[in-house]
CSV table of C-alpha atoms and ligand atoms in Angstrom, one decimal:
chain,number,residue,atom,x,y,z
A,155,UNK,CA,1.2,7.1,-19.2
A,156,UNK,CA,4.6,8.6,-20.1
A,157,UNK,CA,7.9,6.9,-21.0
A,158,UNK,CA,10.3,5.7,-18.2
A,159,UNK,CA,13.6,6.5,-19.8
A,160,UNK,CA,17.1,5.8,-17.8
A,161,UNK,CA,20.3,7.7,-19.2
A,162,UNK,CA,23.6,7.5,-18.9
A,163,UNK,CA,26.1,9.9,-18.7
A,164,UNK,CA,29.4,9.0,-19.7
A,165,UNK,CA,30.8,12.8,-19.1
A,166,UNK,CA,34.7,12.5,-19.8
A,167,UNK,CA,34.9,9.0,-20.1
A,168,UNK,CA,35.6,6.1,-22.5
A,169,UNK,CA,37.3,6.4,-26.3
A,170,UNK,CA,35.7,5.3,-29.4
A,171,UNK,CA,37.3,2.0,-29.0
A,172,UNK,CA,35.8,1.2,-25.3
A,173,UNK,CA,32.4,2.4,-26.7
A,174,UNK,CA,32.5,-0.1,-29.4
A,175,UNK,CA,33.3,-2.6,-26.5
A,176,UNK,CA,31.3,-1.1,-24.2
A,177,UNK,CA,28.1,-1.3,-26.5
A,178,UNK,CA,28.8,-4.4,-27.8
A,179,UNK,CA,28.7,-6.3,-24.6
A,180,UNK,CA,26.0,-3.8,-22.8
A,181,UNK,CA,23.0,-4.7,-25.6
A,182,UNK,CA,23.1,-8.7,-25.1
A,183,UNK,CA,22.6,-7.3,-21.7
A,184,UNK,CA,19.8,-5.1,-22.2
A,185,UNK,CA,18.2,-6.5,-25.2
A,186,UNK,CA,14.1,-7.0,-24.6
A,187,UNK,CA,14.1,-4.7,-21.6
A,188,UNK,CA,11.8,-2.2,-23.0
A,189,UNK,CA,9.8,-0.9,-20.3
A,190,UNK,CA,11.7,1.9,-20.5
A,191,UNK,CA,13.8,3.7,-22.8
A,192,UNK,CA,18.1,3.3,-22.8
A,193,UNK,CA,19.9,6.1,-23.7
A,194,UNK,CA,24.2,6.7,-23.7
A,195,UNK,CA,24.7,10.2,-23.5
A,196,UNK,CA,28.9,10.4,-25.1
A,197,UNK,CA,31.0,12.4,-25.3
A,198,UNK,CA,31.3,14.3,-28.5
A,199,UNK,CA,34.0,12.2,-30.5
A,200,UNK,CA,32.3,8.3,-29.3
A,201,UNK,CA,29.1,9.2,-30.9
A,202,UNK,CA,29.7,8.3,-34.5
A,203,UNK,CA,31.3,5.0,-32.9
A,204,UNK,CA,28.5,4.8,-31.2
A,205,UNK,CA,25.2,4.9,-33.4
A,206,UNK,CA,27.2,2.1,-35.7
A,207,UNK,CA,27.5,0.0,-32.4
A,208,UNK,CA,23.7,0.7,-31.3
A,209,UNK,CA,22.1,0.2,-34.7
A,210,UNK,CA,19.8,-2.7,-34.5
A,211,UNK,CA,19.9,-2.7,-30.8
A,212,UNK,CA,17.4,-1.1,-28.5
A,213,UNK,CA,20.0,1.6,-27.4
A,214,UNK,CA,19.6,5.0,-28.1
A,215,UNK,CA,22.8,7.6,-28.3
A,216,UNK,CA,23.3,11.2,-26.5
A,217,UNK,CA,25.4,13.9,-27.4
A,218,UNK,CA,26.4,15.9,-23.4
A,219,UNK,CA,25.7,19.1,-24.4
A,220,UNK,CA,24.6,21.3,-27.7
A,221,UNK,CA,25.8,24.6,-28.8
A,222,UNK,CA,23.1,27.0,-29.4
A,223,UNK,CA,23.8,28.5,-33.0
A,224,UNK,CA,23.5,27.1,-36.4
A,225,UNK,CA,27.3,27.9,-37.3
A,226,UNK,CA,29.7,30.2,-36.7
A,227,UNK,CA,32.7,31.3,-35.0
A,228,UNK,CA,32.4,29.2,-32.1
A,229,UNK,CA,35.7,27.7,-31.6
A,230,UNK,CA,35.6,24.1,-30.3
A,231,UNK,CA,31.5,24.3,-30.0
A,232,UNK,CA,29.2,21.6,-31.6
A,233,UNK,CA,25.8,22.5,-33.2
A,234,UNK,CA,22.7,20.8,-33.7
A,235,UNK,CA,22.9,19.9,-37.2
A,236,UNK,CA,26.2,18.4,-36.5
A,237,UNK,CA,24.5,15.8,-34.2
A,238,UNK,CA,21.8,15.2,-36.5
A,239,UNK,CA,23.5,14.5,-39.2
A,240,UNK,CA,26.0,11.9,-37.9
A,241,UNK,CA,22.6,10.1,-35.6
A,242,UNK,CA,22.4,11.7,-32.6
A,243,UNK,CA,18.8,11.2,-30.9
A,244,UNK,CA,19.3,12.5,-27.6
A,245,UNK,CA,21.7,15.7,-26.1
A,246,UNK,CA,21.7,16.9,-21.9
A,247,UNK,CA,21.8,20.4,-21.9
A,248,UNK,CA,22.4,21.9,-18.6
A,249,UNK,CA,24.6,19.8,-16.0
A,250,UNK,CA,25.7,21.0,-12.9
A,251,UNK,CA,29.0,20.4,-14.1
A,252,UNK,CA,28.7,23.0,-16.7
A,253,UNK,CA,26.8,25.1,-14.7
A,254,UNK,CA,29.8,24.8,-12.3
A,255,UNK,CA,32.9,24.7,-14.1
A,256,UNK,CA,31.8,26.3,-18.3
A,257,UNK,CA,29.7,29.6,-16.7
A,258,UNK,CA,26.6,27.9,-18.2
A,259,UNK,CA,23.4,30.0,-17.2
A,260,UNK,CA,19.9,29.7,-17.5
A,261,UNK,CA,19.8,32.2,-20.4
A,262,UNK,CA,22.9,30.0,-22.3
A,263,UNK,CA,21.0,26.6,-21.4
A,264,UNK,CA,17.3,28.2,-22.6
A,265,UNK,CA,19.1,29.2,-25.9
A,266,UNK,CA,20.6,25.8,-26.4
A,267,UNK,CA,17.3,23.8,-25.4
A,268,UNK,CA,15.6,25.4,-28.1
A,269,UNK,CA,18.5,25.0,-30.7
A,270,UNK,CA,18.3,21.4,-29.9
A,271,UNK,CA,14.6,21.4,-30.3
A,272,UNK,CA,14.4,23.1,-33.2
A,273,UNK,CA,17.1,20.6,-34.8
A,274,UNK,CA,14.2,17.7,-34.1
A,275,UNK,CA,16.6,16.3,-31.0
A,276,UNK,CA,15.4,15.4,-28.0
A,277,UNK,CA,16.7,17.5,-25.1
A,278,UNK,CA,17.3,15.9,-21.7
A,279,UNK,CA,17.6,19.2,-19.3
A,280,UNK,CA,19.2,19.1,-16.0
A,281,UNK,CA,18.2,21.1,-13.6
A,282,UNK,CA,18.6,21.0,-9.2
A,283,UNK,CA,19.6,23.2,-6.5
A,284,UNK,CA,23.0,23.3,-4.2
A,285,UNK,CA,23.8,22.7,-1.0
A,286,UNK,CA,23.0,25.6,0.4
A,287,UNK,CA,19.8,26.1,-1.1
A,288,UNK,CA,18.6,22.8,0.2
A,289,UNK,CA,19.5,24.0,3.8
A,290,UNK,CA,18.2,26.7,3.4
A,291,UNK,CA,15.2,25.3,2.9
A,292,UNK,CA,14.6,27.3,-0.7
A,293,UNK,CA,15.2,23.9,-3.2
A,294,UNK,CA,11.4,24.1,-4.1
A,295,UNK,CA,12.1,27.4,-5.9
A,296,UNK,CA,15.1,27.2,-6.8
A,297,UNK,CA,13.7,24.8,-9.2
A,298,UNK,CA,10.7,26.2,-10.2
A,299,UNK,CA,12.7,29.1,-11.4
A,300,UNK,CA,14.9,27.5,-13.3
A,301,UNK,CA,12.6,25.4,-15.0
A,302,UNK,CA,10.7,28.7,-15.7
A,303,UNK,CA,13.9,29.6,-17.1
A,304,UNK,CA,15.1,27.2,-18.9
A,305,UNK,CA,11.9,26.0,-20.6
A,306,UNK,CA,11.0,30.1,-21.8
A,307,UNK,CA,9.8,29.9,-25.3
A,308,UNK,CA,9.3,26.2,-25.6
A,309,UNK,CA,6.4,25.1,-27.4
A,310,UNK,CA,3.3,22.8,-25.6
A,311,UNK,CA,4.8,20.5,-28.7
A,312,UNK,CA,8.0,21.1,-28.7
A,313,UNK,CA,7.7,20.0,-25.1
A,314,UNK,CA,7.3,16.4,-26.2
A,315,UNK,CA,10.6,15.9,-27.0
A,316,UNK,CA,12.1,17.3,-23.1
A,317,UNK,CA,12.8,15.2,-20.9
A,318,UNK,CA,13.7,16.7,-17.2
A,319,UNK,CA,16.7,15.5,-15.2
A,320,UNK,CA,16.4,16.6,-12.0
A,321,UNK,CA,19.5,16.6,-10.4
A,322,UNK,CA,20.5,17.9,-7.0
A,323,UNK,CA,23.7,19.0,-7.1
A,324,UNK,CA,25.0,17.9,-3.5
A,325,UNK,CA,24.4,13.8,-4.7
A,326,UNK,CA,26.3,14.2,-7.9
A,327,UNK,CA,29.8,11.9,-8.2
A,328,UNK,CA,29.4,12.1,-4.3
A,329,UNK,CA,27.6,8.9,-2.8
A,330,UNK,CA,25.1,11.1,-1.2
A,331,UNK,CA,21.8,10.3,-3.1
A,332,UNK,CA,18.5,12.3,-2.4
A,333,UNK,CA,16.0,10.0,-0.5
A,334,UNK,CA,13.3,8.7,-2.2
A,335,UNK,CA,10.6,10.4,-0.7
A,336,UNK,CA,13.2,13.7,-1.6
A,337,UNK,CA,13.6,12.8,-4.9
A,338,UNK,CA,9.7,12.6,-5.5
A,339,UNK,CA,8.9,15.4,-3.7
A,340,UNK,CA,11.2,17.6,-5.7
A,341,UNK,CA,10.3,15.8,-9.1
A,342,UNK,CA,6.7,16.6,-7.8
A,343,UNK,CA,7.3,20.4,-7.9
A,344,UNK,CA,8.9,20.5,-11.0
A,345,UNK,CA,5.5,18.4,-12.3
A,346,UNK,CA,3.8,21.5,-11.0
A,347,UNK,CA,5.4,23.8,-12.6
A,348,UNK,CA,5.3,22.5,-15.5
A,349,UNK,CA,1.6,21.7,-14.8
A,350,UNK,CA,1.3,25.6,-14.3
A,351,UNK,CA,3.2,26.6,-18.0
A,352,UNK,CA,1.6,24.2,-20.0
A,353,UNK,CA,-1.4,22.4,-17.7
A,354,UNK,CA,-1.5,19.2,-16.0
A,355,UNK,CA,-2.3,17.0,-19.1
A,356,UNK,CA,1.7,17.9,-20.4
A,357,UNK,CA,3.3,17.8,-16.9
A,358,UNK,CA,1.7,14.4,-16.2
A,359,UNK,CA,3.1,13.3,-19.6
A,360,UNK,CA,6.1,14.8,-19.2
A,361,UNK,CA,9.1,12.4,-18.1
A,362,UNK,CA,11.6,13.4,-15.4
A,363,UNK,CA,14.5,11.4,-14.4
A,364,UNK,CA,16.3,11.5,-11.0
A,365,UNK,CA,20.1,12.0,-11.0
A,366,UNK,CA,22.9,11.9,-8.2
A,367,UNK,CA,25.0,8.6,-7.0
A,368,UNK,CA,21.5,6.3,-8.5
A,369,UNK,CA,23.2,3.1,-8.9
A,370,UNK,CA,22.3,-0.3,-8.9
A,371,UNK,CA,21.5,-0.4,-4.7
A,372,UNK,CA,19.3,2.1,-4.6
A,373,UNK,CA,17.5,2.5,-7.9
A,374,UNK,CA,14.4,0.3,-7.3
A,375,UNK,CA,13.5,2.4,-4.6
A,376,UNK,CA,14.0,5.6,-6.5
A,377,UNK,CA,12.7,4.7,-9.5
A,378,UNK,CA,9.1,3.0,-7.8
A,379,UNK,CA,8.2,6.8,-6.6
A,380,UNK,CA,5.2,7.8,-8.0
A,381,UNK,CA,7.3,11.4,-10.3
A,382,UNK,CA,10.3,10.1,-10.4
A,383,UNK,CA,10.0,8.1,-13.9
A,384,UNK,CA,13.7,7.1,-14.9
A,385,UNK,CA,17.5,8.1,-14.1
A,386,UNK,CA,20.3,10.0,-15.4
A,387,UNK,CA,23.0,7.8,-14.1
A,388,UNK,CA,27.1,8.8,-14.1
A,389,UNK,CA,29.1,7.1,-12.5
A,390,UNK,CA,27.1,3.7,-12.8
A,391,UNK,CA,26.6,4.0,-15.9
A,392,UNK,CA,30.2,3.3,-17.1
A,393,UNK,CA,30.0,-0.2,-16.0
A,394,UNK,CA,27.9,-2.9,-17.8
A,395,UNK,CA,26.4,-5.0,-15.5
A,396,UNK,CA,25.6,-2.0,-12.8
A,397,UNK,CA,24.0,0.2,-15.6
A,398,UNK,CA,21.8,-3.6,-16.7
A,399,UNK,CA,20.7,-3.7,-13.3
A,400,UNK,CA,19.4,0.1,-12.8
A,401,UNK,CA,17.7,-1.0,-16.4
A,402,UNK,CA,16.7,-4.0,-15.0
A,403,UNK,CA,15.0,-2.4,-11.9
A,404,UNK,CA,12.8,-0.3,-14.2
A,405,UNK,CA,11.4,-2.8,-16.2
A,406,UNK,CA,11.0,-5.1,-12.9
B,616,LIG,P1,26.4,10.2,-11.0
B,616,LIG,O1,25.4,9.2,-11.0
B,616,LIG,O2,28.0,10.0,-10.9
B,616,LIG,O3,26.4,10.4,-9.4
B,616,LIG,O4,26.3,11.7,-11.8
B,616,LIG,C1,24.8,12.0,-12.1
B,616,LIG,C2,24.9,12.5,-13.2
B,616,LIG,O5,25.7,13.7,-12.9
B,616,LIG,C3,24.2,12.8,-14.2
B,616,LIG,O6,24.4,13.2,-15.1
């Protein structure tokens, strides 16, 4: 009923030349693996090259952020219209690294999400608790609140283009992974929050990914969970063999 989506988030890695070579290598490895959608979210300067290299393959291309204004005096920022014009289909919004290092808040995440959806982009909305919040037993409240704030004013119709990525911050790039049960439970909390906001049917049809040190060794177990509908993958998306193994796990 809901689509499994395996997405790579390259973060600040790969040049255009490396992007071209990577996709040329990956495409034949994942050809025909159509039980999940395959997305690569790449640095802005790599997008045009990635879109060209992915033409005719089952790989879709996304950005890693987008600004909320249509245009204007925002030095260094990129608008949704600019992304669309070069063939970008997806955009990651609210990644914890943006929140942690670049002052992103639920309010700006919400603005970016609405701007991206209005332009026709598919949004991968990231949220998740930090270590202290999990240790203090308030994970459920934190992710429910983020879900509500980040989606303020997003319509049920627009939600068809929203994927949620549950990324516990303590698991990102640390080699620590949420256990499959923890991932399932917290994705379940997000799904129940969506049901509160939009009704059960929409909640059941929304893709909720897990992200945080997902790799070729743990993907199958995580993806087997009922509330985990895919993965947002950092480090392991930079190696074609590891990324392919995760996609394979989603196709078995
Ligand atoms: P890692 O897979 O490197 O832990 O990164 C996860 C992530 O932040 C994906 O957005």
